[in-house]
PDB file of C-alpha atoms in Angstrom:
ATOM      1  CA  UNK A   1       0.000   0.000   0.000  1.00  0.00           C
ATOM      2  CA  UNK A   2       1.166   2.971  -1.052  1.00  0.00           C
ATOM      3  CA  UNK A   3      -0.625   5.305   1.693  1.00  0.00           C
ATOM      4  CA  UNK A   4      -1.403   9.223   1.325  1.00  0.00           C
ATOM      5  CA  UNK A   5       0.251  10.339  -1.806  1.00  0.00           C
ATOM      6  CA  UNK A   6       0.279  14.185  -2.658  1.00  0.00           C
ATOM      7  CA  UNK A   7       1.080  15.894  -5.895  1.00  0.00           C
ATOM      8  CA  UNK A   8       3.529  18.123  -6.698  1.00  0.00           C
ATOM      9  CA  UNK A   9       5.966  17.941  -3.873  1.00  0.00           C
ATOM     10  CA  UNK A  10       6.799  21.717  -4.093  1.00  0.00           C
ATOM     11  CA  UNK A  11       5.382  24.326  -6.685  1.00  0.00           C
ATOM     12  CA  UNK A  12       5.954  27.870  -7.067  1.00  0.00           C
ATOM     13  CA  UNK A  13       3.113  29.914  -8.323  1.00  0.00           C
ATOM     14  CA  UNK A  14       3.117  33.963  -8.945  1.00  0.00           C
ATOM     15  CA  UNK A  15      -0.066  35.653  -7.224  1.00  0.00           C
ATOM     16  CA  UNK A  16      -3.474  35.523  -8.784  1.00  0.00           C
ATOM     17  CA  UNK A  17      -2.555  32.176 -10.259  1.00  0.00           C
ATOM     18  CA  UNK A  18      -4.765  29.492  -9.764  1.00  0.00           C
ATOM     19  CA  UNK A  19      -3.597  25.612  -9.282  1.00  0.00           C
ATOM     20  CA  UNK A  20      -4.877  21.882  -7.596  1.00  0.00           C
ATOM     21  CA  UNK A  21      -3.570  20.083  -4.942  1.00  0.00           C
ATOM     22  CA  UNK A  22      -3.820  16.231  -5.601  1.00  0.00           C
ATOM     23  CA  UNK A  23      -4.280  13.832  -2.559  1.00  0.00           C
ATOM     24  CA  UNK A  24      -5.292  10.318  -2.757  1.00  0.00           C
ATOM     25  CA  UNK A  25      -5.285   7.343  -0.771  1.00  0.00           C
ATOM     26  CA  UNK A  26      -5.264   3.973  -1.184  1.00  0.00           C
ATOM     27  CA  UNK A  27      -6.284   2.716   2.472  1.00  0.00           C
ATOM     28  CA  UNK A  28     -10.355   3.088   1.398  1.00  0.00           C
ATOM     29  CA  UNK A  29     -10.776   5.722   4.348  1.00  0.00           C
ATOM     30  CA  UNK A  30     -13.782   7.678   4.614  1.00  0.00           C
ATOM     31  CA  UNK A  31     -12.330  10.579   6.322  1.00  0.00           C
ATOM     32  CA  UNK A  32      -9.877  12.869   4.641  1.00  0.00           C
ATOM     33  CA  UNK A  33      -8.225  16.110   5.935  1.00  0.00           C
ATOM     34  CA  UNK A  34      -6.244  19.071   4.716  1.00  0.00           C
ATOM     35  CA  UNK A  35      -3.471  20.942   6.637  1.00  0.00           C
ATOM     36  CA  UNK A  36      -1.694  23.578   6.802  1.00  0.00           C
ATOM     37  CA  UNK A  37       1.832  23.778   8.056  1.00  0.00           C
ATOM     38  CA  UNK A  38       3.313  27.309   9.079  1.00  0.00           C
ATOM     39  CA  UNK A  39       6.545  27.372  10.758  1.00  0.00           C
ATOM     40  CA  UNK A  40       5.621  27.855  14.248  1.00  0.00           C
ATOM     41  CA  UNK A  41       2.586  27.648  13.959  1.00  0.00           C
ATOM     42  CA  UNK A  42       1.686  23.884  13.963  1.00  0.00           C
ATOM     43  CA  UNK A  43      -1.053  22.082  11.852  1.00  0.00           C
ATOM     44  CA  UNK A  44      -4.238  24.072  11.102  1.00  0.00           C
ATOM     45  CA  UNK A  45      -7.617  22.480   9.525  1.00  0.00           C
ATOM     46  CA  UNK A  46      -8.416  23.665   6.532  1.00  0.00           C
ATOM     47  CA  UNK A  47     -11.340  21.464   4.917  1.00  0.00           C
ATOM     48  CA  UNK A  48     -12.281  18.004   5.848  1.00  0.00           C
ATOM     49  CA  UNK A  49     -14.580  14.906   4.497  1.00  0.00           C
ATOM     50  CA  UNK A  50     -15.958  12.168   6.290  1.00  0.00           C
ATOM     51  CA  UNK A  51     -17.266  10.271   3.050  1.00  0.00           C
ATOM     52  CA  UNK A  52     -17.413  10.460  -0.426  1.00  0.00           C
ATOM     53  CA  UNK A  53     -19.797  13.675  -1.917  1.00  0.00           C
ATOM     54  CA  UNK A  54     -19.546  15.723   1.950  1.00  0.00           C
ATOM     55  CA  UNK A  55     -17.092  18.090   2.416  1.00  0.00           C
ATOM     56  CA  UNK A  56     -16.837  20.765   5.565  1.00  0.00           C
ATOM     57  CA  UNK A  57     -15.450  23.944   6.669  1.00  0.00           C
ATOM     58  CA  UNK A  58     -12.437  23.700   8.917  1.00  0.00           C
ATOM     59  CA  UNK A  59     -10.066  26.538  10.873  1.00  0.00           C
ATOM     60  CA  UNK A  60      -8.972  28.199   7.870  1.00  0.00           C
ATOM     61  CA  UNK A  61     -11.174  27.704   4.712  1.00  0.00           C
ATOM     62  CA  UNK A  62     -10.912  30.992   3.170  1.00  0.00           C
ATOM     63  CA  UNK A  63      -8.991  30.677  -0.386  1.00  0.00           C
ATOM     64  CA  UNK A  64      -9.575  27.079  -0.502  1.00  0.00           C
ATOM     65  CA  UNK A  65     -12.201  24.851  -2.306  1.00  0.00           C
ATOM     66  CA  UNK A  66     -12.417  20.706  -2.205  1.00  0.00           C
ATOM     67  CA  UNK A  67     -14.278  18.061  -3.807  1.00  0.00           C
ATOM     68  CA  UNK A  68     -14.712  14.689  -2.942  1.00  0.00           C
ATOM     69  CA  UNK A  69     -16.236  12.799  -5.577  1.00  0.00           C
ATOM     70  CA  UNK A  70     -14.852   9.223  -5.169  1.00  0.00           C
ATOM     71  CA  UNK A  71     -13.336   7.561  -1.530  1.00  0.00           C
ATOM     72  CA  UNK A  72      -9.474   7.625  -2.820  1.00  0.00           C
ATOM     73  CA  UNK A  73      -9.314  11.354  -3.970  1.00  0.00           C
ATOM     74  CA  UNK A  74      -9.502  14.758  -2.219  1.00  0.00           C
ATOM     75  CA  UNK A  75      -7.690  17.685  -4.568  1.00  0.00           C
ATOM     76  CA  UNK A  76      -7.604  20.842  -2.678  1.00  0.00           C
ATOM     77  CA  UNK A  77      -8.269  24.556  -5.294  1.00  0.00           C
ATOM     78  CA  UNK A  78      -6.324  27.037  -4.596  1.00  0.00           C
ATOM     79  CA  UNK A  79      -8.204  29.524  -6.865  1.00  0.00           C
ATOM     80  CA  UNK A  80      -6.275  33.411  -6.991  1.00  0.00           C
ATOM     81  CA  UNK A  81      -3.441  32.827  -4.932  1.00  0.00           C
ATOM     82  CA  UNK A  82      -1.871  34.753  -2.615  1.00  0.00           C
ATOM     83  CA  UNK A  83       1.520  35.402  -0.516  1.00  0.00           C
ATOM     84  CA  UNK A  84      -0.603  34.541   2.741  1.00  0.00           C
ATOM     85  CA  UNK A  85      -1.461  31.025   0.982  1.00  0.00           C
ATOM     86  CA  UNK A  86       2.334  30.092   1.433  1.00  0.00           C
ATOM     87  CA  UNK A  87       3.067  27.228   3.319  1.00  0.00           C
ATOM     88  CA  UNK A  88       3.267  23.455   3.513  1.00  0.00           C
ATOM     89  CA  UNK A  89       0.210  21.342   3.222  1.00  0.00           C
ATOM     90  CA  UNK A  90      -0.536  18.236   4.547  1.00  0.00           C
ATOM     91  CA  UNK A  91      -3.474  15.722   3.227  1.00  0.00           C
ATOM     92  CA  UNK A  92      -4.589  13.293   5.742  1.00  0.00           C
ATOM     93  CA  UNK A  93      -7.062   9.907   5.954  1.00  0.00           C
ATOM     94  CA  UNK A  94      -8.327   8.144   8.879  1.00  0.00           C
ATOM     95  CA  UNK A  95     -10.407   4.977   9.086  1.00  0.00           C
ATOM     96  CA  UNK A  96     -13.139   6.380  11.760  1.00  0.00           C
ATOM     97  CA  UNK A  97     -12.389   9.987  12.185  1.00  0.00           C
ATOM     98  CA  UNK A  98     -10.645  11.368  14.824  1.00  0.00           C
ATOM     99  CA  UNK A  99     -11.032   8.244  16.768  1.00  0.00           C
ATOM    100  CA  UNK A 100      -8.524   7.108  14.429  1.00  0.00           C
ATOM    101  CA  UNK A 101      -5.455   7.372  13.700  1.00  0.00           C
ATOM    102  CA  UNK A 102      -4.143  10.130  10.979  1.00  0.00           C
ATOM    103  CA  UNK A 103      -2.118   8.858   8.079  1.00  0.00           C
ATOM    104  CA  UNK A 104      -0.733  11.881   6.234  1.00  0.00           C
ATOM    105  CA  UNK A 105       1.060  12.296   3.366  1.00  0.00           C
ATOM    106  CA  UNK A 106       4.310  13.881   2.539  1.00  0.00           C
ATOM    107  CA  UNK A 107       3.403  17.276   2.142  1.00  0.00           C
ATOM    108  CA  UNK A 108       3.239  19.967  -0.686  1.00  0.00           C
ATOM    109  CA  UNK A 109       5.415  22.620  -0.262  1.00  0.00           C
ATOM    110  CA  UNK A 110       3.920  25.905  -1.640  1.00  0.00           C
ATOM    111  CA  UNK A 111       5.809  29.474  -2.767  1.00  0.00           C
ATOM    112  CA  UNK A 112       3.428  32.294  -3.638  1.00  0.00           C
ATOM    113  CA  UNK A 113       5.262  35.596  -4.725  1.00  0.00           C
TER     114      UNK A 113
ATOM    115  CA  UNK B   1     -12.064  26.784  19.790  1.00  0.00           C
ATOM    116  CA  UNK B   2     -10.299  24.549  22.235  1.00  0.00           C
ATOM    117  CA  UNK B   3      -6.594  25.180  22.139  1.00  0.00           C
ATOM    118  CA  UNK B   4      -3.420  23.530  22.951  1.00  0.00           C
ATOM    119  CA  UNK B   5      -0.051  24.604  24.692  1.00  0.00           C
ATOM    120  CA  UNK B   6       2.733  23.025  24.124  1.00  0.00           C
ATOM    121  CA  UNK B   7       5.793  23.523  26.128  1.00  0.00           C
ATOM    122  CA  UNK B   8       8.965  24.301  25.937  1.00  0.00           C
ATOM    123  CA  UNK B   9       8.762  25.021  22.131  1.00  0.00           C
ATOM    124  CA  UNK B  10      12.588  24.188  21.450  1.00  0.00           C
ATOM    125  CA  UNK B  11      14.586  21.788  22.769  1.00  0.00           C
ATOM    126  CA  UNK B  12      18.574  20.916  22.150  1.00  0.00           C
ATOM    127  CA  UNK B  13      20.026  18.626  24.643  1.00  0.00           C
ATOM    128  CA  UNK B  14      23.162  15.501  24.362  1.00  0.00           C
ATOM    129  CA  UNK B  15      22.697  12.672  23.252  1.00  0.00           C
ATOM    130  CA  UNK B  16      21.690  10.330  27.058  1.00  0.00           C
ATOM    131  CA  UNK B  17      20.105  12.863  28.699  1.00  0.00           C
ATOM    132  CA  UNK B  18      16.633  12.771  29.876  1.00  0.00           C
ATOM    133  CA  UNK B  19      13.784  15.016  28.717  1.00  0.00           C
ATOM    134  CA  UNK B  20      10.010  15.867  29.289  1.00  0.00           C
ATOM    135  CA  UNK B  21       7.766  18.069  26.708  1.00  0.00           C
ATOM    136  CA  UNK B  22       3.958  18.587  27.948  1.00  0.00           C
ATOM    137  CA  UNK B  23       0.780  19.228  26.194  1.00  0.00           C
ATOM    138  CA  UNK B  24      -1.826  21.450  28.043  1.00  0.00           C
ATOM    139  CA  UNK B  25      -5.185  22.867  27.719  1.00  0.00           C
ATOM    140  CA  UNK B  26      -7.947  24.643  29.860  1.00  0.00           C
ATOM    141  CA  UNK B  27     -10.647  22.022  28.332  1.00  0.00           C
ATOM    142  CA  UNK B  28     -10.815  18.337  28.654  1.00  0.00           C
ATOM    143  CA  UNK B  29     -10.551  16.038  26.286  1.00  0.00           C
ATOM    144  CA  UNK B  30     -11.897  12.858  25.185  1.00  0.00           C
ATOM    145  CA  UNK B  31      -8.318  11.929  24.006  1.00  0.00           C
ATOM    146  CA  UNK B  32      -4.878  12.995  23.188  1.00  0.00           C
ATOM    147  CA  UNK B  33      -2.615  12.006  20.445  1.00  0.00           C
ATOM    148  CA  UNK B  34       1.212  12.410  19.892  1.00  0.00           C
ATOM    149  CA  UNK B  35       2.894  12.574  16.714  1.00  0.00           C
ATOM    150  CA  UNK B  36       6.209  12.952  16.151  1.00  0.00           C
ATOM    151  CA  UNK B  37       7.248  14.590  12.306  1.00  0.00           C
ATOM    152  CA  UNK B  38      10.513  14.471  10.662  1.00  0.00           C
ATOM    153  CA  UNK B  39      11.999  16.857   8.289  1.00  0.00           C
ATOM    154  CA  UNK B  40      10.582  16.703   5.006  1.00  0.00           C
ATOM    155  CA  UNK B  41       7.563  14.393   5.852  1.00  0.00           C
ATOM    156  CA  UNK B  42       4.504  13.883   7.442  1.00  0.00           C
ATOM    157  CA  UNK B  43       3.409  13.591  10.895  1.00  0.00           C
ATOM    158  CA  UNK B  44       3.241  10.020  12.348  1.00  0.00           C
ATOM    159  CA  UNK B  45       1.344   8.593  15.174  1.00  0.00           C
ATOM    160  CA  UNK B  46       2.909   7.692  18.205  1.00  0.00           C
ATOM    161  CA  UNK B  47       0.299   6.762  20.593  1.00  0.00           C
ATOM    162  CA  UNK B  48      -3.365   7.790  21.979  1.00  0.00           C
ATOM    163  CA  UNK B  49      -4.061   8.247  25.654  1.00  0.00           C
ATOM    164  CA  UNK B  50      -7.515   8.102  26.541  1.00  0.00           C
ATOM    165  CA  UNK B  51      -8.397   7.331  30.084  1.00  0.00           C
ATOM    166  CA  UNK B  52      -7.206  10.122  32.970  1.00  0.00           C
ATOM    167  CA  UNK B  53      -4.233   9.021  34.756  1.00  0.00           C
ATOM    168  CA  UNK B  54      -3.073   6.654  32.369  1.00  0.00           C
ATOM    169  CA  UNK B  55       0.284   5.767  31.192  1.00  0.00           C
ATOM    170  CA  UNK B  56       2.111   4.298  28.222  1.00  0.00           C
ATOM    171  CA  UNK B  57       5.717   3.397  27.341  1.00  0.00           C
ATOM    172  CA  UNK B  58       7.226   2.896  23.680  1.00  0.00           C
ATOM    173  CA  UNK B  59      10.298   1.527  24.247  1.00  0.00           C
ATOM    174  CA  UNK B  60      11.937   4.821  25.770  1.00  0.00           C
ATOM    175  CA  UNK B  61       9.055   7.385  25.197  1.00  0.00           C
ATOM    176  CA  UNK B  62       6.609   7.272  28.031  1.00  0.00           C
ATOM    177  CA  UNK B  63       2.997   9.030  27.495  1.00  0.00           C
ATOM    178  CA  UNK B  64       0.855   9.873  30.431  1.00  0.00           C
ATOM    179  CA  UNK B  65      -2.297  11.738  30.436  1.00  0.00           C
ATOM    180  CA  UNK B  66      -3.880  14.156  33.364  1.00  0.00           C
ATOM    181  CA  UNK B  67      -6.441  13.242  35.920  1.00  0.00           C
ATOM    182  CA  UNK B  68      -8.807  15.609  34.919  1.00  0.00           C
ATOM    183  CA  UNK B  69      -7.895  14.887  30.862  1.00  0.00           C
ATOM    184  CA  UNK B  70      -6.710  18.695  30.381  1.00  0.00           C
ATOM    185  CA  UNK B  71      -2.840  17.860  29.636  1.00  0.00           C
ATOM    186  CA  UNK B  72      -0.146  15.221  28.856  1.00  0.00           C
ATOM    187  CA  UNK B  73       3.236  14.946  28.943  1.00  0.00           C
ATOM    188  CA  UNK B  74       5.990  12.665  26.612  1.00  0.00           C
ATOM    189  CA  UNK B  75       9.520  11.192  28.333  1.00  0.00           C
ATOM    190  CA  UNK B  76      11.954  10.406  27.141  1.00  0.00           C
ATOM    191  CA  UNK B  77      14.611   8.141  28.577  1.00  0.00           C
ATOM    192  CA  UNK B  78      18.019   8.362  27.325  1.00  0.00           C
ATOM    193  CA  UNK B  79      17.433  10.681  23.918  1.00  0.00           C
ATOM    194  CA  UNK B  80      19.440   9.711  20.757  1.00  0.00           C
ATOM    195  CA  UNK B  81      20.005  11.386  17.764  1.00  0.00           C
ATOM    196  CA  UNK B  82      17.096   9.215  16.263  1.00  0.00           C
ATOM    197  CA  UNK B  83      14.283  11.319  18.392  1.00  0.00           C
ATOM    198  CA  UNK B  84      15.133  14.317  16.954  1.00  0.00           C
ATOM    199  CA  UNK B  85      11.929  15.787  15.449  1.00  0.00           C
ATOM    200  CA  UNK B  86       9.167  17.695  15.821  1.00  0.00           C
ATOM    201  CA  UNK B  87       6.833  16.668  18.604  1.00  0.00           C
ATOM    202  CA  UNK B  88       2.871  17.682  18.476  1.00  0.00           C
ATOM    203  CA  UNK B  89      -0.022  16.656  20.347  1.00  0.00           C
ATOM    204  CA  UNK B  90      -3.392  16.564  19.216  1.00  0.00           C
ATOM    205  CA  UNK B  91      -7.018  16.320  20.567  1.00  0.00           C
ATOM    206  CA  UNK B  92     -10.930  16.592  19.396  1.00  0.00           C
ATOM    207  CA  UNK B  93     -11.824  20.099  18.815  1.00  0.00           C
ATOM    208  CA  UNK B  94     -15.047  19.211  18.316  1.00  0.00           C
ATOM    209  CA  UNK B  95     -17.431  17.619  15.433  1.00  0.00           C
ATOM    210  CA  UNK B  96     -14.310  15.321  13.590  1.00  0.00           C
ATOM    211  CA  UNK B  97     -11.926  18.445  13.836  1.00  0.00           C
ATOM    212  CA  UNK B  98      -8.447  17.296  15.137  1.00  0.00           C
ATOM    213  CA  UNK B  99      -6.611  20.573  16.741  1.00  0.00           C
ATOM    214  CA  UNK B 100      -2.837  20.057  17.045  1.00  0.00           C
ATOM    215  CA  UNK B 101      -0.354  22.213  19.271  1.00  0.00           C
ATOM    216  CA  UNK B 102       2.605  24.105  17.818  1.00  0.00           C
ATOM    217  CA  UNK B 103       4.615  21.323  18.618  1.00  0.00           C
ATOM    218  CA  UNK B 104       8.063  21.204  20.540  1.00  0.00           C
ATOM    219  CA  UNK B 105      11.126  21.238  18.457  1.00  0.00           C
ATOM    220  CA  UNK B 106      13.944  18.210  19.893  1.00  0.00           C
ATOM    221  CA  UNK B 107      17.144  18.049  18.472  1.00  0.00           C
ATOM    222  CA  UNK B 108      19.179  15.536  20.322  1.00  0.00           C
ATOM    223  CA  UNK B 109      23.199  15.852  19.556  1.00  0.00           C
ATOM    224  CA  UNK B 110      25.476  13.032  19.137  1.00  0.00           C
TER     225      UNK B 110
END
């Protein structure tokens, strides 16, 4: 099993650029999170799913979109970018929600100047 | 929002020495998890606590959680170079939301 994968690894876009996020998991979780990652400032919620077609707000949603139309994927939309969108991101699954543990993938490491 | 503190935020000691980090909030919690996250990668479970008062070893880490469920704390027995990471706890914050703490920052010298 391959896990959490995310898509690209690091990417560096110029402001008002759009661009997706890929995140998919082969474990056949229901639950799926996105993070955020600023230094210091530990993991913050941005959007989460607990099944296939229901997605919910989390800490920080504004800027962000996600879709979950099957159980493996959950891209995150980053849709006019901005300098206050840089950061690492972290996708995460769980088999039962936070009852669970949190698999998480390898991160995304985004540049927005 | 319930929020947790996580203390001391850096930590640099020799490789042997002994060290605690804690994990503590004003609000009680169902749970507590600790993850430890290495450079480069994603965070990784280390344990749960879930009942007040209890403990739990990992070979040299030892977990305990509070009484009254509001805190935790991580030792660690002779530190090597190996548990040098990023330490963060993590508890419910309500309706499937996991909260995390800023973590604490070990680097453990040879």
């Amino acid at each position: 099993n391959a896990g959490v994968t995310q898509t690209p690894k690091f990417r560096i876009l110029k402001i008002g650029q759009s661009m997706t996020l890929q995140c998919t998991q082969d474990m056949n979780h229901n639950y799926m999170y996105w993070y955020r990652q600023d230094p210091g400032m530990g993991l913050k919620l941005i959007y989460y799913s607990v099944g296939a077609g229901i997605t919910d707000k989390g800490e920080v949603p504004n800027g962000y979109n996600v879709s979950r139309s099957t159980t493996e994927d959950f891209p995150l939309r980053l849709e006019l970018a901005a300098p206050s969108q840089t950061s690492v991101y972290f996708c995460a699954s769980s088999l039962q929600g936070i009852d669970s543990p949190l698999h998480f993938g390898n991160g995304t490491r985004l540049t927005v100047t | 929002t319930q929020l947790l503190e996580q203390s001391p935020q850096f930590l640099s000691i020799q490789e042997g020495e002994n060290l605690t980090v804690y994990c503590n909030s004003s609000s009680v919690f169902s749970s507590l998890q600790w993850y430890r996250q290495e450079p480069g990668e994603g965070p990784v479970l280390l344990v749960t606590v879930v009942t007040g008062g209890e403990v739990k070893k990992l070979k040299r880490l030892t977990f305990q959680f509070g009484d009254a469920r509001k805190d935790s704390s991580l030792h660690i027995t002779a530190a090597q170079p190996g548990d040098t990471g990023l330490y963060l706890c993590a508890g419910e914050g309500g309706s499937e939301k996991l909260v995390f703490g800023k973590g604490t920052k070990l680097t453990v010298n040879p």
